[in-house]
C-alpha positions as a Python dict, from the first residue, in 0.01 Angstrom:
ca = {
    (1, 'X'): (0, 0, 0),
    (2, 'X'): (359, -122, -22),
    (3, 'X'): (423, -349, -319),
    (4, 'X'): (539, -692, -216),
    (5, 'X'): (784, -933, -381),
    (6, 'X'): (618, -1272, -423),
    (7, 'X'): (784, -1605, -524),
    (8, 'X'): (580, -1865, -714),
    (9, 'X'): (699, -2227, -746),
    (10, 'X'): (604, -2382, -1080),
    (11, 'X'): (685, -2682, -1293),
    (12, 'X'): (564, -2872, -1599),
    (13, 'X'): (194, -2954, -1575),
    (14, 'X'): (121, -2699, -1310),
    (15, 'X'): (-259, -2641, -1315),
    (16, 'X'): (-325, -2372, -1572),
    (17, 'X'): (-574, -2158, -1379),
    (18, 'X'): (-378, -2195, -1055),
    (19, 'X'): (-70, -2044, -1202),
    (20, 'X'): (-205, -1800, -1461),
    (21, 'X'): (-476, -1630, -1256),
    (22, 'X'): (-279, -1565, -937),
    (23, 'X'): (29, -1458, -1135),
    (24, 'X'): (-180, -1199, -1320),
    (25, 'X'): (-403, -1091, -1026),
    (26, 'X'): (-114, -1030, -790),
    (27, 'X'): (64, -816, -1046),
    (28, 'X'): (-263, -634, -1131),
    (29, 'X'): (-278, -500, -776),
    (30, 'X'): (80, -387, -787),
    (31, 'X'): (290, -677, -652),
    (32, 'X'): (599, -823, -821),
    (33, 'X'): (573, -1194, -885),
    (34, 'X'): (870, -1413, -974),
    (35, 'X'): (783, -1760, -1109),
    (36, 'X'): (1067, -2009, -1073),
    (37, 'X'): (1116, -2373, -1174),
    (38, 'X'): (1407, -2603, -1104),
    (39, 'X'): (1631, -2661, -1405),
    (40, 'X'): (1460, -2375, -1605),
    (41, 'X'): (1587, -2022, -1681),
    (42, 'X'): (1396, -1698, -1721),
    (43, 'X'): (1220, -1712, -2058),
    (44, 'X'): (1179, -2092, -2049),
    (45, 'X'): (828, -2223, -2044),
    (46, 'X'): (642, -2489, -1844),
    (47, 'X'): (346, -2672, -1983),
    (48, 'X'): (22, -2645, -1795),
    (49, 'X'): (-282, -2869, -1755),
    (50, 'X'): (-645, -2767, -1702),
    (51, 'X'): (-810, -2968, -1430),
    (52, 'X'): (-1186, -2965, -1448),
    (53, 'X'): (-1467, -3099, -1238),
    (54, 'X'): (-1715, -3273, -1465),
    (55, 'X'): (-1890, -3527, -1240),
    (56, 'X'): (-1627, -3798, -1260),
    (57, 'X'): (-1475, -3960, -949),
    (58, 'X'): (-1178, -3729, -985),
    (59, 'X'): (-1085, -3422, -1196),
    (60, 'X'): (-1035, -3450, -1573),
    (61, 'X'): (-721, -3314, -1740),
    (62, 'X'): (-678, -3121, -2060),
    (63, 'X'): (-382, -2943, -2215),
    (64, 'X'): (-343, -2587, -2098),
    (65, 'X'): (-131, -2292, -2213),
    (66, 'X'): (244, -2257, -2185),
    (67, 'X'): (358, -2040, -1895),
    (68, 'X'): (682, -1847, -1907),
    (69, 'X'): (916, -1862, -1608),
    (70, 'X'): (1046, -1515, -1534),
    (71, 'X'): (1315, -1568, -1269),
    (72, 'X'): (1604, -1805, -1200),
    (73, 'X'): (1543, -2087, -951),
    (74, 'X'): (1914, -2153, -911),
    (75, 'X'): (1983, -1807, -769),
    (76, 'X'): (1657, -1755, -580),
    (77, 'X'): (1708, -1604, -236),
    (78, 'X'): (1397, -1655, -19),
    (79, 'X'): (1506, -1363, 203),
    (80, 'X'): (1444, -1125, -99),
    (81, 'X'): (1072, -1214, -99),
    (82, 'X'): (778, -1120, 117),
    (83, 'X'): (550, -1415, 36),
    (84, 'X'): (527, -1752, -141),
    (85, 'X'): (261, -1901, -372),
    (86, 'X'): (242, -2273, -451),
    (87, 'X'): (-2, -2365, -731),
    (88, 'X'): (-133, -2716, -775),
    (89, 'X'): (-161, -2952, -1067),
    (90, 'X'): (77, -3242, -1127),
    (91, 'X'): (395, -3039, -1077),
    (92, 'X'): (401, -3061, -697),
    (93, 'X'): (431, -3439, -691),
    (94, 'X'): (782, -3420, -845),
    (95, 'X'): (881, -3067, -735),
    (96, 'X'): (865, -3193, -373),
    (97, 'X'): (1162, -3421, -458),
    (98, 'X'): (1386, -3119, -512),
    (99, 'X'): (1567, -3060, -179),
    (100, 'X'): (1652, -2699, -254),
    (101, 'X'): (1284, -2623, -326),
    (102, 'X'): (1188, -2788, 9),
    (103, 'X'): (1444, -2575, 188),
    (104, 'X'): (1307, -2255, 25),
    (105, 'X'): (961, -2345, 159),
    (106, 'X'): (1101, -2408, 507),
    (107, 'X'): (1272, -2070, 500),
    (108, 'X'): (945, -1897, 430),
    (109, 'X'): (781, -2085, 718),
    (110, 'X'): (1069, -2012, 961),
    (111, 'X'): (1053, -1641, 865),
    (112, 'X'): (672, -1647, 925),
    (113, 'X'): (600, -1501, 581),
    (114, 'X'): (266, -1542, 407),
    (115, 'X'): (226, -1860, 204),
    (116, 'X'): (-65, -1953, -19),
    (117, 'X'): (-97, -2307, -142),
    (118, 'X'): (-372, -2445, -370),
    (119, 'X'): (-492, -2789, -453),
    (120, 'X'): (-200, -3027, -489),
    (121, 'X'): (49, -2758, -390),
    (122, 'X'): (-2, -2892, -36),
    (123, 'X'): (203, -3199, -136),
    (124, 'X'): (506, -2971, -117),
    (125, 'X'): (401, -2845, 229),
    (126, 'X'): (365, -3209, 343),
    (127, 'X'): (711, -3295, 205),
    (128, 'X'): (860, -2991, 382),
    (129, 'X'): (710, -3110, 712),
    (130, 'X'): (549, -2767, 790),
    (131, 'X'): (184, -2863, 848),
    (132, 'X'): (212, -2993, 1205),
    (133, 'X'): (-83, -2846, 1403),
    (134, 'X'): (-192, -2632, 1107),
    (135, 'X'): (-550, -2602, 983),
    (136, 'X'): (-538, -2671, 609),
    (137, 'X'): (-740, -2792, 308),
    (138, 'X'): (-644, -2917, -36),
    (139, 'X'): (-786, -3129, -317),
    (140, 'X'): (-981, -3399, -130),
    (141, 'X'): (-738, -3677, -226),
    (142, 'X'): (-473, -3507, -8),
    (143, 'X'): (-671, -3534, 314),
    (144, 'X'): (-476, -3843, 430),
    (145, 'X'): (-145, -3679, 350),
    (146, 'X'): (-230, -3357, 540),
    (147, 'X'): (-354, -3560, 844),
    (148, 'X'): (-50, -3792, 849),
    (149, 'X'): (170, -3481, 833),
    (150, 'X'): (3, -3362, 1154),
    (151, 'X'): (-224, -3104, 988),
    (152, 'X'): (-585, -3056, 1083),
    (153, 'X'): (-807, -3115, 779),
    (154, 'X'): (-1056, -2840, 700),
    (155, 'X'): (-1362, -2944, 502),
    (156, 'X'): (-1430, -2837, 144),
    (157, 'X'): (-1766, -2699, 39),
    (158, 'X'): (-1963, -2844, -257),
    (159, 'X'): (-1826, -2597, -507),
    (160, 'X'): (-1457, -2617, -398),
    (161, 'X'): (-1475, -2239, -347),
    (162, 'X'): (-1368, -2200, 16),
    (163, 'X'): (-1024, -2132, 171),
    (164, 'X'): (-874, -2137, 512),
    (165, 'X'): (-620, -1918, 696),
    (166, 'X'): (-406, -2043, 979),
    (167, 'X'): (-153, -1774, 1085),
    (168, 'X'): (28, -1683, 768),
    (169, 'X'): (-83, -1991, 577),
    (170, 'X'): (-369, -1977, 325),
    (171, 'X'): (-487, -2306, 169),
    (172, 'X'): (-761, -2379, -87),
    (173, 'X'): (-889, -2694, -252),
    (174, 'X'): (-871, -2587, -623),
    (175, 'X'): (-902, -2300, -867),
    (176, 'X'): (-1280, -2242, -793),
    (177, 'X'): (-1155, -2090, -464),
    (178, 'X'): (-948, -1816, -633),
    (179, 'X'): (-1175, -1528, -520),
    (180, 'X'): (-1162, -1651, -158),
    (181, 'X'): (-793, -1749, -122),
    (182, 'X'): (-657, -1452, -315),
    (183, 'X'): (-868, -1214, -104),
    (184, 'X'): (-742, -1373, 215),
    (185, 'X'): (-383, -1373, 85),
    (186, 'X'): (-404, -1008, -8),
    (187, 'X'): (-522, -932, 347),
    (188, 'X'): (-215, -1107, 486),
    (189, 'X'): (-1, -902, 249),
    (190, 'X'): (-163, -581, 374),
    (191, 'X'): (-309, -510, 29),
    (192, 'X'): (-615, -287, 35),
    (193, 'X'): (-854, -271, -259),
    (194, 'X'): (-1122, -8, -219),
    (195, 'X'): (-1401, 105, -456),
}
C-alpha cells in the first residue's frame, strides 16, 4: 500500500470526534495527515466541541479537547496532497467564508481526488458549489442546503451510522458513521487492511 498525503480542514469548534478519530485512524494505517486552519500556524490549537445525540430536537454540545494544527494553511499546496477530509462541527459555518479555503476544495474536486466530508463539513462543499448532481448526505439540518446546491439527498439511518460514495466523494451524517465512511474512504485511497 502506498502511503497517501491527506489534508484536513479544521477550525475552532470543529467536532471533537470528527477531527480526532479520523486524524488518528488515517495515521494508524500509514497515511500522513496535515491538519490546517486559516490564521493558525503549526503548533497552534483549535478548540473542539462534542456533539451528542440525547433525544433532543437537535444535537447537544459540550466542550471537547484542544486539537493541535500540524501544518501551515497559508502555504498549503493542494497539488501536494492525495485526498481531503472535512470534519463537521461549528467550524464549517465560518470556514466556508474563507475564499482560499473554498479554492482549495475546488482544486481537489477538479483534480478528482478523494474527498471525505462529515456532518456540517458539507456546508463547505455547498459554498464551494461542488455538489451539483452528486449523491450526498449530512447532518439532517443540511438537507435543504444540499438540495438547493443541486445535490441529491441520501437518507440517514436511525443511528446516523451510514455513509455514501459518489465517485470520489464520501459523505456521512455524523461521527457515529466513522466505521462506514472511513472504510469507504480507505477503499478510495487504495488502502488494504487484511487480517
